[in-house]
CSV table of C-alpha atoms in Angstrom, one decimal:
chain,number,residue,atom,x,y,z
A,1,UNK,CA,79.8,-17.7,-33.1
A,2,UNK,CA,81.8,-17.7,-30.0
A,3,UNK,CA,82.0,-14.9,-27.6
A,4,UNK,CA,84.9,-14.4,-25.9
A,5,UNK,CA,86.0,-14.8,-22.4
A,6,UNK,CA,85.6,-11.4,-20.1
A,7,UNK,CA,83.0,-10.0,-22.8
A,8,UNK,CA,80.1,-11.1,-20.7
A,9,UNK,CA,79.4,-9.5,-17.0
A,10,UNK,CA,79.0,-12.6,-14.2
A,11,UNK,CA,75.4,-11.8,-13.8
A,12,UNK,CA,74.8,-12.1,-17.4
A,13,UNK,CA,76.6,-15.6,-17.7
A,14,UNK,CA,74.5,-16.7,-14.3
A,15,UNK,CA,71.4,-16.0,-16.5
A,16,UNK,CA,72.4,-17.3,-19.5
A,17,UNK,CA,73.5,-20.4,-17.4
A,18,UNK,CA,69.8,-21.1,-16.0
A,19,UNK,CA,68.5,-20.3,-19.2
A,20,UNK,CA,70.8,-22.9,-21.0
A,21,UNK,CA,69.7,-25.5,-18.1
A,22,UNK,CA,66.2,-24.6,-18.2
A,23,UNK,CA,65.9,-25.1,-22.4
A,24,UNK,CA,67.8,-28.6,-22.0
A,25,UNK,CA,65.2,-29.6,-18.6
A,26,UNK,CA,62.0,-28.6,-21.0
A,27,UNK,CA,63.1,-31.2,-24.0
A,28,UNK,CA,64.6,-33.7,-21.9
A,29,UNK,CA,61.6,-35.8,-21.0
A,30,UNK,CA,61.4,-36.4,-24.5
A,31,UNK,CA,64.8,-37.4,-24.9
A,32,UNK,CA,65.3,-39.2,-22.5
A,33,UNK,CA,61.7,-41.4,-23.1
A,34,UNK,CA,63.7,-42.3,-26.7
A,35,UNK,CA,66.7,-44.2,-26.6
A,36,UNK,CA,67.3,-44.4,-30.3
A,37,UNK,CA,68.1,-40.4,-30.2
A,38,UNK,CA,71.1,-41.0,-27.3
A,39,UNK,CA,72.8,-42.7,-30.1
A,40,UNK,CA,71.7,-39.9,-32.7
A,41,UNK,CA,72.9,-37.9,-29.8
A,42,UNK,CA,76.6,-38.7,-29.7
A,43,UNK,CA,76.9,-38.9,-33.4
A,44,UNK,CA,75.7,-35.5,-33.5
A,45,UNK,CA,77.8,-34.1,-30.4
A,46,UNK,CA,80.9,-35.6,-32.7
A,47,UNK,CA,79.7,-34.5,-36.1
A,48,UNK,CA,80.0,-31.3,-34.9
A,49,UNK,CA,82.7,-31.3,-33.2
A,50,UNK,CA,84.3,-32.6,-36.4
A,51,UNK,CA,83.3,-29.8,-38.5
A,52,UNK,CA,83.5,-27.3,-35.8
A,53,UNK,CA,87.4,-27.7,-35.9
A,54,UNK,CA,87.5,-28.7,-39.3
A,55,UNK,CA,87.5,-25.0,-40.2
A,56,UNK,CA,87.5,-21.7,-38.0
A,57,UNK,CA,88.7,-18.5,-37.9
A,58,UNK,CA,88.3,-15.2,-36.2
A,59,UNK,CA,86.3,-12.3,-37.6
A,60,UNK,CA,85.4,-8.7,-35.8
A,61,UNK,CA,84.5,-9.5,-32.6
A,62,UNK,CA,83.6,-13.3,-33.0
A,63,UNK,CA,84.7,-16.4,-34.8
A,64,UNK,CA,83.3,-18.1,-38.1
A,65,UNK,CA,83.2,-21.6,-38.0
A,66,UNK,CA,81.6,-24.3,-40.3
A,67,UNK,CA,78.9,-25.5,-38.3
A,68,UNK,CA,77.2,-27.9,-40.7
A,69,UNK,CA,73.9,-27.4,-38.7
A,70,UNK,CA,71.8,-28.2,-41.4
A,71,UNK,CA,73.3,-31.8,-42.1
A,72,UNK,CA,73.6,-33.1,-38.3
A,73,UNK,CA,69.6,-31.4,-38.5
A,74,UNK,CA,68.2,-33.5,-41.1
A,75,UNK,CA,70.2,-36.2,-40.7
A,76,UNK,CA,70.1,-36.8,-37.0
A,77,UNK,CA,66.8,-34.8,-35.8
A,78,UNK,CA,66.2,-31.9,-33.7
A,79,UNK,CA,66.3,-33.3,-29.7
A,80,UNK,CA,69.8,-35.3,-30.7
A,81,UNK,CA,71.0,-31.8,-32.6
A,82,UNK,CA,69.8,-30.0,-29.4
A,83,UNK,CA,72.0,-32.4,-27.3
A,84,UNK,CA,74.5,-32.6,-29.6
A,85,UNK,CA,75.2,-28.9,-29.3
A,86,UNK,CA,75.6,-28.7,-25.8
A,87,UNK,CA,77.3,-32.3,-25.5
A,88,UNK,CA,79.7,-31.1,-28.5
A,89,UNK,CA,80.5,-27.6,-27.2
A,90,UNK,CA,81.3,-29.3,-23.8
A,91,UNK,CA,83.7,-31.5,-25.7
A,92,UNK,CA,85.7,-28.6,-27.8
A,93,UNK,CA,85.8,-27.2,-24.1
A,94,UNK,CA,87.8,-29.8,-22.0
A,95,UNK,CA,89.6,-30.9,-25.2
A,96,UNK,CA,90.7,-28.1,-27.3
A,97,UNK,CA,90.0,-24.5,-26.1
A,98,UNK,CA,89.4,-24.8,-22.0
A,99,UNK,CA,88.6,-20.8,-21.5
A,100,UNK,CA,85.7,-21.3,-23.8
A,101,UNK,CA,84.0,-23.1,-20.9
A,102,UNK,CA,83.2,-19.7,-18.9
A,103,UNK,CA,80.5,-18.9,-22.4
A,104,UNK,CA,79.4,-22.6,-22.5
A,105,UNK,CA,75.7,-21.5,-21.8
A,106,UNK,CA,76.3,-18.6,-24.0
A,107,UNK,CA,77.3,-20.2,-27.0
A,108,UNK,CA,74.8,-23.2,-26.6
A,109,UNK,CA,72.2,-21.0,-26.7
A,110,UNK,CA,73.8,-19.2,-30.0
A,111,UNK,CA,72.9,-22.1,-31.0
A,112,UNK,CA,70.2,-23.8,-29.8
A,113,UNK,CA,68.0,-21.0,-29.8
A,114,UNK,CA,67.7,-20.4,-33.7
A,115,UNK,CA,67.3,-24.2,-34.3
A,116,UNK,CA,64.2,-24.2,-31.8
A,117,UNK,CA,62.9,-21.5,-33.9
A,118,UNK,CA,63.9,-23.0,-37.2
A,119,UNK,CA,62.5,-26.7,-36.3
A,120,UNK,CA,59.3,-24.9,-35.5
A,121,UNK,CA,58.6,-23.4,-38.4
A,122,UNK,CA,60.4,-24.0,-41.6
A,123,UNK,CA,62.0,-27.0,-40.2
A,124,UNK,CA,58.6,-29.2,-39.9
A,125,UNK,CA,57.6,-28.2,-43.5
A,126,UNK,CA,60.6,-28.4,-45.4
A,127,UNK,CA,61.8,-31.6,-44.0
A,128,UNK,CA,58.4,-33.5,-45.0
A,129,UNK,CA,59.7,-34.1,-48.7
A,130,UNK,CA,62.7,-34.6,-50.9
A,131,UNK,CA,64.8,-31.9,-50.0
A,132,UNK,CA,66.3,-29.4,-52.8
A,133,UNK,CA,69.4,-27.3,-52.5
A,134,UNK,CA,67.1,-24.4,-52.4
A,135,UNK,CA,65.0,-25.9,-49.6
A,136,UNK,CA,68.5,-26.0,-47.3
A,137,UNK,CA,69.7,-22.6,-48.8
A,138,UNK,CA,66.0,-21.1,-47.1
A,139,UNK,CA,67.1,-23.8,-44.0
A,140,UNK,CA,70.5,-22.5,-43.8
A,141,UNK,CA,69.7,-18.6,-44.4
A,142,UNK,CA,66.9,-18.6,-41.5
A,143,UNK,CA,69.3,-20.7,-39.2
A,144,UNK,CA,72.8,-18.5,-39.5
A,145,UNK,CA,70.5,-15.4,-40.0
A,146,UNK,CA,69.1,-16.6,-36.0
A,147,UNK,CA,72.7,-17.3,-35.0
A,148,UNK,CA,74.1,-14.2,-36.3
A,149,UNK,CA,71.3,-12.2,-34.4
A,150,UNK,CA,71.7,-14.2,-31.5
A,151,UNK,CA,76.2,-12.9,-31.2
A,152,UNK,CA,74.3,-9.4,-31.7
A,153,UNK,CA,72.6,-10.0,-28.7
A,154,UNK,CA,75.2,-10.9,-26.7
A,155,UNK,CA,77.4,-8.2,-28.2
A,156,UNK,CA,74.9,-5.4,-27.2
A,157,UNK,CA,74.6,-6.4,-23.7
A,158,UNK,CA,78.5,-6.8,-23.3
A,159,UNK,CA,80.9,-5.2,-20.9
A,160,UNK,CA,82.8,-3.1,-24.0
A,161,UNK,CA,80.2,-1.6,-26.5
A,162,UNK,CA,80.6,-3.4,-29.8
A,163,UNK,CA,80.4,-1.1,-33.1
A,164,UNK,CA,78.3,-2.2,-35.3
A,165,UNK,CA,80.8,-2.1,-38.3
A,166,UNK,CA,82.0,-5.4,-36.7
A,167,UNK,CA,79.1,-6.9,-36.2
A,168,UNK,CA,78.1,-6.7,-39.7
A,169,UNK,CA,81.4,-7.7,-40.9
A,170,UNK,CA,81.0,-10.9,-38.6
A,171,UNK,CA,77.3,-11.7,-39.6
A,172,UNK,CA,78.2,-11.5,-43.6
A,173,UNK,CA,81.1,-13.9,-43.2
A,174,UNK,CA,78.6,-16.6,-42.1
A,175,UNK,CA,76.7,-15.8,-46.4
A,176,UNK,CA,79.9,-18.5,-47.3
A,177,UNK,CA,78.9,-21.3,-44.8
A,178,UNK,CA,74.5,-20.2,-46.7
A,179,UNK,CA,76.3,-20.9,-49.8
A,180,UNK,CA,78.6,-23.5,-49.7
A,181,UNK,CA,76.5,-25.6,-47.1
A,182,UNK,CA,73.6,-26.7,-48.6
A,183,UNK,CA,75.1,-28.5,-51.6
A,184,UNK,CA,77.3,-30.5,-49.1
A,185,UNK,CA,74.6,-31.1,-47.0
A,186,UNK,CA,72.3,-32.3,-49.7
A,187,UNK,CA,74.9,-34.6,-51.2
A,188,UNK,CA,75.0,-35.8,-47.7
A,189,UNK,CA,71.7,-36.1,-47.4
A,190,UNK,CA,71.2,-38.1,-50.5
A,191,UNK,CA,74.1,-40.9,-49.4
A,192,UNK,CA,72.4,-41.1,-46.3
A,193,UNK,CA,68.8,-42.2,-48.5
A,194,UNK,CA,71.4,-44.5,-50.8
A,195,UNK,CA,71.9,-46.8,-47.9
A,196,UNK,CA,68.7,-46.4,-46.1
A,197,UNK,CA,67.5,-49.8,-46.0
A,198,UNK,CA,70.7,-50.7,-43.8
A,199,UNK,CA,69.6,-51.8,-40.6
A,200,UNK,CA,72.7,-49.4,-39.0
A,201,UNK,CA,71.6,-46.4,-41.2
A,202,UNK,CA,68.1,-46.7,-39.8
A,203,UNK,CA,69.1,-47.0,-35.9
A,204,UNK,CA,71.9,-44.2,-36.7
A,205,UNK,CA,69.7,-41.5,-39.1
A,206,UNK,CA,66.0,-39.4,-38.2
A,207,UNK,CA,63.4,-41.7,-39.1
A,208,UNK,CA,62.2,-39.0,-42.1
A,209,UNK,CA,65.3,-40.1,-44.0
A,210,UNK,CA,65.1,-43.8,-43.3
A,211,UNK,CA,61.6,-44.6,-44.0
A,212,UNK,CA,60.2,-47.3,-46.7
């Protein structure tokens, strides 16, 4: 989901830096009036930095990487996930791949922006109950179908036209990460309920997972 250095025209990048800023301003209050999610926060920022490097590789004109969204999601909540994204992209950045710093607005928002949309829909309603592997399959499908759409956007406004051939060939390799991720996640998911009662599992985990 990354887009690549020189892709993106300055003016583009200045907008989707205030953008970026001006998503993380609007759900800060909320944040920052919880201090059990700074915690959440952290754990999520590493989670994902985790499985972000655990496994990526470059296809057409952008990168598939295991993301394991759904699982820092349910696990952690959607402000720490939020957080976690930005906080965990900034990491990758100054540790591991320095030019990818220019798109760090950019790719938070590939992001961020489909988990806004997801947590405000099926997110709320699906996360109520006991979760089933076809729950997170719908979960995962509407969140990599946002993040997929959301590299189409940045493609289409790009300095260098991007065929749509590669596009396509990009958005179906992200059907592995709708299949394979919702077992793991609910396994996951489950281990997290086995030890609920656990004083650390209950400051660590969203409160949905946790309770009595």
């Amino acid at each position: 989901m990354h887009i690549e250095p020189g892709l993106l025209a300055a003016p583009k990048l200045m907008a989707a830096n205030v953008a970026a800023v001006a998503l993380l301003a609007v759900h800060a209050p909320a944040w920052l009036k919880q201090p059990k999610l700074w915690l959440r926060t952290v754990l999520a920022a590493l989670f994902f930095t985790l499985f972000m490097q655990s496994f990526h590789r470059p296809v057409g004109p952008s990168e598939l990487h295991f993301v394991g969204a759904m699982p820092i999601y349910l696990l952690l909540g959607c402000l720490p996930t939020l957080f976690g994204f930005g906080l965990g992209l900034l990491l990758q950045g100054l540790w591991f791949e320095p030019q990818d710093l220019v798109h760090l607005s950019v790719n938070f928002l590939s992001l961020a922006v489909p988990l806004l949309a997801l947590h405000h829909t099926l997110g709320r309603r699906l996360a109520q109950g006991a979760l089933s592997v076809r729950d997170v399959l719908k979960l995962d499908a509407a969140y990599y179908a946002g993040v997929t759409a959301m590299v189409g956007f940045w493609l289409s406004i790009a300095n260098d036209a991007t065929p749509l051939a590669d596009w396509a060939m990009f958005a179906a390799s992200y059907l592995s990460l709708v299949v394979l991720e919702p077992v793991f996640t609910v396994l996951v998911v489950k281990g997290v309920q086995a030890v609920r009662m656990q004083r650390w599992a209950r400051a660590c985990f969203d409160e949905r997972l946790t309770a009595a």
